[in-house]
Coordinates of C-alpha atoms and ligand atoms in Angstrom, one line a residue:
X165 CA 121.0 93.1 103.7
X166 CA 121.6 94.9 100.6
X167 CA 118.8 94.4 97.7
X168 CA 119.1 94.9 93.9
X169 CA 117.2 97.7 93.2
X170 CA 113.7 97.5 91.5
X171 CA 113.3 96.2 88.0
X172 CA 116.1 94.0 87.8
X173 CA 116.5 90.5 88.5
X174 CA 119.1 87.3 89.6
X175 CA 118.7 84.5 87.3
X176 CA 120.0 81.8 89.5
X177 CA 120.6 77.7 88.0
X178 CA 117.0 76.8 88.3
X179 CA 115.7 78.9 85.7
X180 CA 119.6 78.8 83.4
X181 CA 118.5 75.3 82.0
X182 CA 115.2 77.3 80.5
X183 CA 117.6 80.3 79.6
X184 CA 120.0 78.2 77.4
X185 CA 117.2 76.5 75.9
X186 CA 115.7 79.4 74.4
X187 CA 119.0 81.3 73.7
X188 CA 120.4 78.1 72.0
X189 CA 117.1 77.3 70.0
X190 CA 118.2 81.1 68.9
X191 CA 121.0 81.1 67.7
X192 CA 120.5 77.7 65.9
X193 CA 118.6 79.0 64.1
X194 CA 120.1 82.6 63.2
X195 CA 122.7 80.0 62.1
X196 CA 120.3 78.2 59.9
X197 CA 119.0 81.7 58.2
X198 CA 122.9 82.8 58.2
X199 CA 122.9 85.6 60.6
X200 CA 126.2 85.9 62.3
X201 CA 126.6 87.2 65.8
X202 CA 127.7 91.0 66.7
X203 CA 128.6 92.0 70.1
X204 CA 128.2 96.0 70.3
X205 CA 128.8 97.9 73.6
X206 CA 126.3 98.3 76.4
X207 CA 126.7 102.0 76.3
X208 CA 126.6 104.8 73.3
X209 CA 126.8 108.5 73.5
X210 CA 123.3 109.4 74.0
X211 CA 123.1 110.9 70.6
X212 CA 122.7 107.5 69.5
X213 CA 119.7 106.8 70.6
X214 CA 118.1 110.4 70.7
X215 CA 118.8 110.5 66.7
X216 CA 118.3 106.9 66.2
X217 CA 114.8 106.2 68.2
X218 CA 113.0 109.7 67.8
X219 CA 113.1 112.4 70.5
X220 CA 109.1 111.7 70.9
X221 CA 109.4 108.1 71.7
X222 CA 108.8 107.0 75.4
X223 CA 112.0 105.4 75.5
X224 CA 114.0 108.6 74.3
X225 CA 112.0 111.1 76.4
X226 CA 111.8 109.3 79.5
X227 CA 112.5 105.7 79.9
X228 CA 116.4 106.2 79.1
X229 CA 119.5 105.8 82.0
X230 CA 121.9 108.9 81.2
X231 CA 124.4 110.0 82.9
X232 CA 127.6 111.9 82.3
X233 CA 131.2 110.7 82.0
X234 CA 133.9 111.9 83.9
X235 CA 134.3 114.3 80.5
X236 CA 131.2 115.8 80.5
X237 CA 129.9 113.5 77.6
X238 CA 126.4 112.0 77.9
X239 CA 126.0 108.4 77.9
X240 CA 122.9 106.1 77.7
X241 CA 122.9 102.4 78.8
X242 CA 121.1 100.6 75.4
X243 CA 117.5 100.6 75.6
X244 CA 117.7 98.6 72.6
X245 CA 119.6 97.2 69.9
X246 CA 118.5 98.0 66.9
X247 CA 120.4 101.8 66.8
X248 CA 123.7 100.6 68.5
X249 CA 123.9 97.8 65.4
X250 CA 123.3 100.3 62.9
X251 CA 126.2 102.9 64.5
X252 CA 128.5 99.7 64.4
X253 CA 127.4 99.2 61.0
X254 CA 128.3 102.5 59.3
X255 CA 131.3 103.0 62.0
X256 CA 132.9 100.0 60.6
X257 CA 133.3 100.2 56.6
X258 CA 134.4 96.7 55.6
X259 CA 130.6 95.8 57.1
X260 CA 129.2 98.8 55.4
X261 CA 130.6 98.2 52.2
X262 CA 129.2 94.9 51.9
X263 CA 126.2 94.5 49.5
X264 CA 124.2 92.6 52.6
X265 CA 124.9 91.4 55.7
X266 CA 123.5 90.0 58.4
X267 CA 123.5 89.9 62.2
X268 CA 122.3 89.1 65.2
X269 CA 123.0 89.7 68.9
X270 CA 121.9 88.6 72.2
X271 CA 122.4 90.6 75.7
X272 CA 121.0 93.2 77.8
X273 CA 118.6 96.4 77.4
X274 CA 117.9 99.1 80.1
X275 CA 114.5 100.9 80.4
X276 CA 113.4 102.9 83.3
X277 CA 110.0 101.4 83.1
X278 CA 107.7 101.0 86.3
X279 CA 108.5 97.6 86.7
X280 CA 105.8 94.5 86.8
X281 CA 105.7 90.8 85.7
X282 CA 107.3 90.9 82.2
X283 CA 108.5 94.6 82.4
X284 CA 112.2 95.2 83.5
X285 CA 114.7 98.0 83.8
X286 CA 117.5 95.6 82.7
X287 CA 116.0 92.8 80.6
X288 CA 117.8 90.8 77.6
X289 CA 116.4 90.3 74.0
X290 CA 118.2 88.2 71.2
X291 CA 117.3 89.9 67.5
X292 CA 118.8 90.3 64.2
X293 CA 118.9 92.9 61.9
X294 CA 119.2 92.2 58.0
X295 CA 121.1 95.1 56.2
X296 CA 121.1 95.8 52.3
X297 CA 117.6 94.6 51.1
X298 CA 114.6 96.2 49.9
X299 CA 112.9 93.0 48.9
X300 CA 109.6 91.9 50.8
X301 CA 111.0 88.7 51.1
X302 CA 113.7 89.5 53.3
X303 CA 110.7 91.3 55.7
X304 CA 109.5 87.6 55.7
X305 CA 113.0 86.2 56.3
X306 CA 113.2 88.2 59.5
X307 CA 109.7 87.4 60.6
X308 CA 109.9 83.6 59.5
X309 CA 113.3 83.1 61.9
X310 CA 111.3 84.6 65.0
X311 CA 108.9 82.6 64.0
X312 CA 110.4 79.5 64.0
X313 CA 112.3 80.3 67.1
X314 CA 108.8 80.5 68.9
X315 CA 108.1 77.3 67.9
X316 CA 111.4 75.4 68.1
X317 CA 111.0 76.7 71.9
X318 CA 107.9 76.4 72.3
X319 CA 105.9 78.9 72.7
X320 CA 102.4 77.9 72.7
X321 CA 99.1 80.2 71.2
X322 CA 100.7 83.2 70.0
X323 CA 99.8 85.9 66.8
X324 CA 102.0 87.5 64.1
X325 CA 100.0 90.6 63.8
X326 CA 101.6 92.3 60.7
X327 CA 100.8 95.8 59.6
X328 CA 102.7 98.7 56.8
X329 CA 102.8 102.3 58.1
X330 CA 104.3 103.2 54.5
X331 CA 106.9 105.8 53.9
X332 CA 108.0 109.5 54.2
X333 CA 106.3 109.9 50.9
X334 CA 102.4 108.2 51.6
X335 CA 102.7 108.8 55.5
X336 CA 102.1 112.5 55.6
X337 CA 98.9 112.8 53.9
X338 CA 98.2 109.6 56.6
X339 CA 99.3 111.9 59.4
X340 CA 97.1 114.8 58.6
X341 CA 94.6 112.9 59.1
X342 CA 95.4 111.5 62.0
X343 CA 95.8 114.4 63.7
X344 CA 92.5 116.1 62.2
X345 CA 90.9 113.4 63.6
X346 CA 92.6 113.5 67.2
X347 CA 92.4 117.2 67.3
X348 CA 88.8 116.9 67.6
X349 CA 88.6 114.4 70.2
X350 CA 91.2 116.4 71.9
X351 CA 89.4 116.4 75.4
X352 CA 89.7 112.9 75.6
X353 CA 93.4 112.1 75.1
X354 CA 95.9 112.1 77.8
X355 CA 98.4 115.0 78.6
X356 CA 101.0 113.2 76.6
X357 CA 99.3 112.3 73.4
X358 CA 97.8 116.4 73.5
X359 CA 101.6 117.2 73.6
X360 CA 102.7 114.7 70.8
X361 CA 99.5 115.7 68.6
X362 CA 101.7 118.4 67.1
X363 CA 104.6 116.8 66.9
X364 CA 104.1 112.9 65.5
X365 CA 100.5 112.1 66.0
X366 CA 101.6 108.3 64.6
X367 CA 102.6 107.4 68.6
X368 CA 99.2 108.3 69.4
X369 CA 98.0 104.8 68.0
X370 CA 100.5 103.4 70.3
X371 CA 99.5 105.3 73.8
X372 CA 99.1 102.6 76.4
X373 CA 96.6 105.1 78.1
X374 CA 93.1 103.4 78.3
X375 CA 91.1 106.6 77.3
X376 CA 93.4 106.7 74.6
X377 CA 92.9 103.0 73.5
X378 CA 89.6 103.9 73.2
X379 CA 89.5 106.4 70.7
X380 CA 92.6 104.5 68.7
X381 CA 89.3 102.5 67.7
X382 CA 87.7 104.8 65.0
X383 CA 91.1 106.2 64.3
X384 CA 91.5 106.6 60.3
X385 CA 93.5 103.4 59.3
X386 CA 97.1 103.7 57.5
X387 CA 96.3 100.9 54.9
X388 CA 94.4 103.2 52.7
X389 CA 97.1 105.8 52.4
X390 CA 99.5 103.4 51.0
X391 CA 101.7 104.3 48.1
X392 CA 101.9 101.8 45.0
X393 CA 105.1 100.9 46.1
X394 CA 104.2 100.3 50.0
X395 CA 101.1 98.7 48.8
X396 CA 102.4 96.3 46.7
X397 CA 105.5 95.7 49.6
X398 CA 103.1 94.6 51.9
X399 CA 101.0 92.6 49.3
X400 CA 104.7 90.6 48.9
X401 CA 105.0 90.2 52.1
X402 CA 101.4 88.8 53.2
X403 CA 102.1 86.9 50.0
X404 CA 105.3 85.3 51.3
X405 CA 103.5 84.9 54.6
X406 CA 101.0 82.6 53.0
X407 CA 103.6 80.9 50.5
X408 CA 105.9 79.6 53.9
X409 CA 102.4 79.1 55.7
X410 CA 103.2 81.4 58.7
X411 CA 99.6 82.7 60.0
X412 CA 99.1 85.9 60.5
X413 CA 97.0 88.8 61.2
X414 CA 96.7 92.0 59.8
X415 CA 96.3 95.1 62.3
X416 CA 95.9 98.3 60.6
X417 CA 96.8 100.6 64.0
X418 CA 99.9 98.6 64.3
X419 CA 102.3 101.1 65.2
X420 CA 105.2 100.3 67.4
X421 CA 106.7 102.8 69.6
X422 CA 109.7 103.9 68.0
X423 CA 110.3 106.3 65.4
X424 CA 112.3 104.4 62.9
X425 CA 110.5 102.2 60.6
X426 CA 108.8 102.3 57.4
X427 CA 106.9 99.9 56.1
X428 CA 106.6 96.7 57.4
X429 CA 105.8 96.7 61.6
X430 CA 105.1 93.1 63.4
X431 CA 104.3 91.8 66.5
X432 CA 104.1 88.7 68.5
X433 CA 101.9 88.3 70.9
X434 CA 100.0 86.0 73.2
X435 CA 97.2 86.7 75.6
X436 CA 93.5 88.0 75.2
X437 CA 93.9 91.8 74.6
X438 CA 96.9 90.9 72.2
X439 CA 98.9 94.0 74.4
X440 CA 101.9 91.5 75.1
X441 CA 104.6 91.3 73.0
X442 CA 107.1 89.1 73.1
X443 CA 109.0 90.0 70.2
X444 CA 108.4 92.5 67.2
X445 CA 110.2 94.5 64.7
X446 CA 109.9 96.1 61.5
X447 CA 111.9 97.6 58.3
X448 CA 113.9 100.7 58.7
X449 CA 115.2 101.7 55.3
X450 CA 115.8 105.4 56.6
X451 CA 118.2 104.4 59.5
X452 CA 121.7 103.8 58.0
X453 CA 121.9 107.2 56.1
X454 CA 120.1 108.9 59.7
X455 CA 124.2 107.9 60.9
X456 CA 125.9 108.7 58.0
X457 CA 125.6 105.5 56.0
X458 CA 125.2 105.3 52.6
X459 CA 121.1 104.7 52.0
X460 CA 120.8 101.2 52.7
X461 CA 117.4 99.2 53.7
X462 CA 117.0 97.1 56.2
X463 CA 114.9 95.1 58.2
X464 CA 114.9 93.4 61.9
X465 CA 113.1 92.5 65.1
X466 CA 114.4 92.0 68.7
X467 CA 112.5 89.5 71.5
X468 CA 112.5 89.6 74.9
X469 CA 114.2 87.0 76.5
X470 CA 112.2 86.8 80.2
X471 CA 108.9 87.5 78.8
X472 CA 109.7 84.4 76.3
X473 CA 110.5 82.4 79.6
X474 CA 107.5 83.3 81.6
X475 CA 105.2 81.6 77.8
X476 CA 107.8 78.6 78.5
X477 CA 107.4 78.2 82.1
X478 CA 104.1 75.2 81.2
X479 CA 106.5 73.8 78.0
X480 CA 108.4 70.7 78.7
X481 CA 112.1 72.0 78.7
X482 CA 114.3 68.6 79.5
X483 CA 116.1 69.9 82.9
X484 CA 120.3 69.0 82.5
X485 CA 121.3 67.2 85.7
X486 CA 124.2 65.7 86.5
X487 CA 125.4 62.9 84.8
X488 CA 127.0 61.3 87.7
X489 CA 127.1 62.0 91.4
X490 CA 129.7 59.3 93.3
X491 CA 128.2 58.3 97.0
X492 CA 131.4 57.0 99.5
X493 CA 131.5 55.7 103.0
X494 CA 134.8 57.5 103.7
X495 CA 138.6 56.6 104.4
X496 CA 140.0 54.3 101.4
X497 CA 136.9 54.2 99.4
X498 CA 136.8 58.0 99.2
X499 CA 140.3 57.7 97.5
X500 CA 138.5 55.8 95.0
X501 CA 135.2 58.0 94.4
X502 CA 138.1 60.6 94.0
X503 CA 139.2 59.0 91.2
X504 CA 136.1 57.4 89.7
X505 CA 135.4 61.6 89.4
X506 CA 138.3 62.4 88.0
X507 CA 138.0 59.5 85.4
X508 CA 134.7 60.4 84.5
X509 CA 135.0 64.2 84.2
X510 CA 138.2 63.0 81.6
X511 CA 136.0 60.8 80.1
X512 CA 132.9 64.1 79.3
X513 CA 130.5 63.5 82.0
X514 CA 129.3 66.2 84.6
X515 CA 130.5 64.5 88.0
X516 CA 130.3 65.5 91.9
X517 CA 130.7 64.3 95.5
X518 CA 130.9 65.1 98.8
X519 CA 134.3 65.6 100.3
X520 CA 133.9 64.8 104.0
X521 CA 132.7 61.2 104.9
X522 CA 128.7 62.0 105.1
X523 CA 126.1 59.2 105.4
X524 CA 124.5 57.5 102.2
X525 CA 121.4 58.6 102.9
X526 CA 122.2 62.2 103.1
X527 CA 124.4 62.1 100.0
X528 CA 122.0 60.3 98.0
X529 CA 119.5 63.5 98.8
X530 CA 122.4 65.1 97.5
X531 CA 122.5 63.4 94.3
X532 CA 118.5 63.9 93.8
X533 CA 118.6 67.0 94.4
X534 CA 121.6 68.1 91.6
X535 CA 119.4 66.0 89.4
X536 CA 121.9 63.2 89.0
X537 CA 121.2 60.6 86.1
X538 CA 123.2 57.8 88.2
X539 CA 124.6 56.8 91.1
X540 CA 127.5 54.9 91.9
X541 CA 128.5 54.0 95.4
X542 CA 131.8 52.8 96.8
X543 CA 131.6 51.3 100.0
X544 CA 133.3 48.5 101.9
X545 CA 131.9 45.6 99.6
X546 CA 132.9 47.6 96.6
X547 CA 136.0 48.0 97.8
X548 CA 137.0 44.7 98.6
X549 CA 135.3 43.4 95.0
X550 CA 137.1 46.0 93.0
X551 CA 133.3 47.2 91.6
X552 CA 131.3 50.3 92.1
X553 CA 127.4 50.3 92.1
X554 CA 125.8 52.2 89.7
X555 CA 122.4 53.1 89.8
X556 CA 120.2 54.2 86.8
X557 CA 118.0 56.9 88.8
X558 CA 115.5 56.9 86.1
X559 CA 114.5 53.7 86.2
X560 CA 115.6 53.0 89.5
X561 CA 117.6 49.7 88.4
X562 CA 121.3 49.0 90.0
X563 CA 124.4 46.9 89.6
X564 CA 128.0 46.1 90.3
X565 CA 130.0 47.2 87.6
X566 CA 134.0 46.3 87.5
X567 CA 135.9 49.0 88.4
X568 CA 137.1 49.1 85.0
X569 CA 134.0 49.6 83.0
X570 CA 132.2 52.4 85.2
X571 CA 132.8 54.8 82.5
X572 CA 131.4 52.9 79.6
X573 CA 128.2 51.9 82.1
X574 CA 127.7 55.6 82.9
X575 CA 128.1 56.4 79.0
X576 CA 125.2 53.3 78.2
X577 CA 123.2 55.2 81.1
X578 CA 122.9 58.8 80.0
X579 CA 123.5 58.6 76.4
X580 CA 126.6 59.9 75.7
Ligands
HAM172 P1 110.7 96.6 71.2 O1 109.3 96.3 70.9 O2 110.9 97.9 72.0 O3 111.6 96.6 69.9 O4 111.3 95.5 72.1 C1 111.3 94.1 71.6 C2 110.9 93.2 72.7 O5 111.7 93.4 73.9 C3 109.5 93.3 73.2 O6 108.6 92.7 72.4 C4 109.5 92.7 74.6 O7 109.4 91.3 74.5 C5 110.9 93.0 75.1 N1 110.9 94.2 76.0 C6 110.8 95.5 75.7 N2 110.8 96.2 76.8 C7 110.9 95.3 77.9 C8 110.9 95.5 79.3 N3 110.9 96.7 79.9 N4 111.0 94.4 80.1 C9 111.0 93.1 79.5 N5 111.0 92.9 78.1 C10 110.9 94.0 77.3 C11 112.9 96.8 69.9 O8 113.7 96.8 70.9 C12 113.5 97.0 68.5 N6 114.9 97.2 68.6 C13 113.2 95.7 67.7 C14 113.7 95.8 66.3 C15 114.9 95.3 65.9 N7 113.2 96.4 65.3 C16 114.0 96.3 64.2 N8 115.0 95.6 64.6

């Protein structure tokens, strides 16, 4: 037998009913916040993503899939979304020349992560990214549509931890700092953060490394480092945050592990230790002009789609059965279940049946176990009364209905 290889999974029609719920409560709601949908390719020049996300990153130095085209070129398979929106962005100039715009997208990432519950090589996030404002508000925009996704869903117990990590202009002075302070604690910081100390001590706060947790502690704190400017940003936002009653918390080590924002950083997360995130983002006002755009802020989060599903796996997602499955005893009355299907698919409902002359019993199993909402048996009686049976299986009630009114009886049933 051949297997899919680690870190990837088969989402087969038991879990699709939980799948469209959370994708549809998505886009609903990008459409209510007027976010339109972009489709960008599942593969960039690596370049991409090396510029984009910041050589120091884990994802850039060693959680990307790369390989080389038949060229010579190197291509990556998207670890994320964010960078191959913004290359679309300034690639395509009717977008870029639009004051603001915004998107959102939905589809598959690839990280080559060491895979566990929640932690894929190919998982799927939805997120959107809002191009062309500076304005703290649009920072709560962004955070108030995951928001109310989360709930709409249903998505129980979770935090908005919200933090600012400032600008080129404050950050520096934060850095030093930083890296004063790690550099004498040196002995106690894995091989990776010793390496990065140099480089961009900021992913030091975000080192999943448990001796490294520990001294992220007493690390000096970014909020005092602020500018005016990304003080009083995040003061609008937190603000905003009270005004549209979204609670939140504020986490001053907040990092994120790529390399692009400034400013605002957010997270949401569920569980004790607040390490899972189910979605988070941030502002990135230096990305567009990193590809060549003209300087243009922006601001956007992504979520991931499976680690959503396992938080909805308790919620009460109504599962979409069948709206009619058509029993038969065979011979003449399966001519007429034949039809009664065809009628009814005309007519809008989700209909099925056996071909071959089975017993009742074993295609009523069959009917319980696509979830059918009724039942309608032809037999021999039916037959010879020109009526079909149909049974509500929620409430378990039946009845003859005339042959001519099955449809409408079905439609009285389920709703429709
Ligand atoms: P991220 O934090 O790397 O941000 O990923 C966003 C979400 O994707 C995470 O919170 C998590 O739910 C999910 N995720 C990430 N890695 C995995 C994995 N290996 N397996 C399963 N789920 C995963 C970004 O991707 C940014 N592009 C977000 C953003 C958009 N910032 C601004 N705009």
């Amino acid at each position: 037998m051949i297997q899919k290889p680690p870190g990837v999974e088969d989402i087969f029609p038991d879990k699709i009913d939980r799948w469209n719920h959370l994708i549809g409560t998505a886009r609903e709601a990008f459409r209510l916040f007027n976010c339109r949908e972009i489709i960008v390719p599942v593969m960039e020049f690596t370049e991409v993503f090396a510029r984009g996300l910041g050589d120091e990153t884990d994802i850039v130095s060693k959680e990307m899939f790369t390989f080389e085209d038949r060229g010579g070129r190197s291509l990556t398979l998207r670890p994320e979304g964010t960078a191959s929106v913004v290359r679309a962005y300034v690639e395509n100039g009717d977008y870029n020349r639009l004051s603001s715009c915004r998107f959102y997208y939905v589809g598959p990432m690839f990280r080559a992560e060491r895979p566990q519950k929640g932690r894929l090589r190919q998982f799927n996030q939805f997120g959107a990214e809002f191009f062309g404002s500076g304005d703290p508000f649009t920072d709560f925009e962004s955070i108030a549509v995951m928001d109310s996704i989360a709930k709409k869903a249903g998505v129980r117990n979770y935090r908005l931890l919200v933090n600012s990590i400032g600008c080129p202009h404050c950050r520096p002075s934060f850095m030093k700092d930083l890296r004063e302070y790690y550099i004498s604690r040196k002995d106690g910081l894995c091989e990776d953060c010793r390496r990065r100390l140099e480089k961009n001590p900021l992913r030091l706060l975000d080192c999943k490394v448990e001796s490294c947790i520990i001294l992220k502690k007493d690390a000096p704190a970014i909020t005092k480092y602020l500018c005016e400017g990304c003080a009083d940003h995040h003061a609008a936002l937190k603000a905003h945050l009270n005004d549209g009653k979204i609670d939140f918390i504020e986490d001053p080590l907040l990092v994120r592990g790529l390399d692009y924002y400034t400013r605002t950083t957010f997270e949401f997360v569920t569980g004790e230790a607040g390490q899972n995130a189910f979605a988070a983002g941030g502002r990135y006002d230096g990305l567009v002009e990193t590809f060549g755009g003209k300087p243009t802020p922006a601001v956007g989060f992504a979520a991931g789609i499976e680690r959503m599903l396992l938080l909805l796996e308790e919620a009460d997602i109504p599962r979409s059965g069948l709206d009619a499955y058509v029993v038969h005893s065979g011979g003449a009355a399966f001519d007429e279940a034949r039809s009664i299907v065809a009628e009814l698919r005309d007519a809008g409902f989700s209909t099925d049946m056996e071909p071959g002359a089975k017993g009742f019993k074993s295609q009523f199993k069959k009917a319980d176990r696509e979830g059918a909402r009724t039942v309608l048996v032809i037999g021999e009686e039916e037959l010879a009364g020109k009526v079909c049976t149909v049974k509500n299986m929620d409430s378990g009630e039946q009845e003859a209905v005339p042959r001519d009114r099955v449809a409408a009886r079905v439609a009285a049933i389920v709703g429709k």
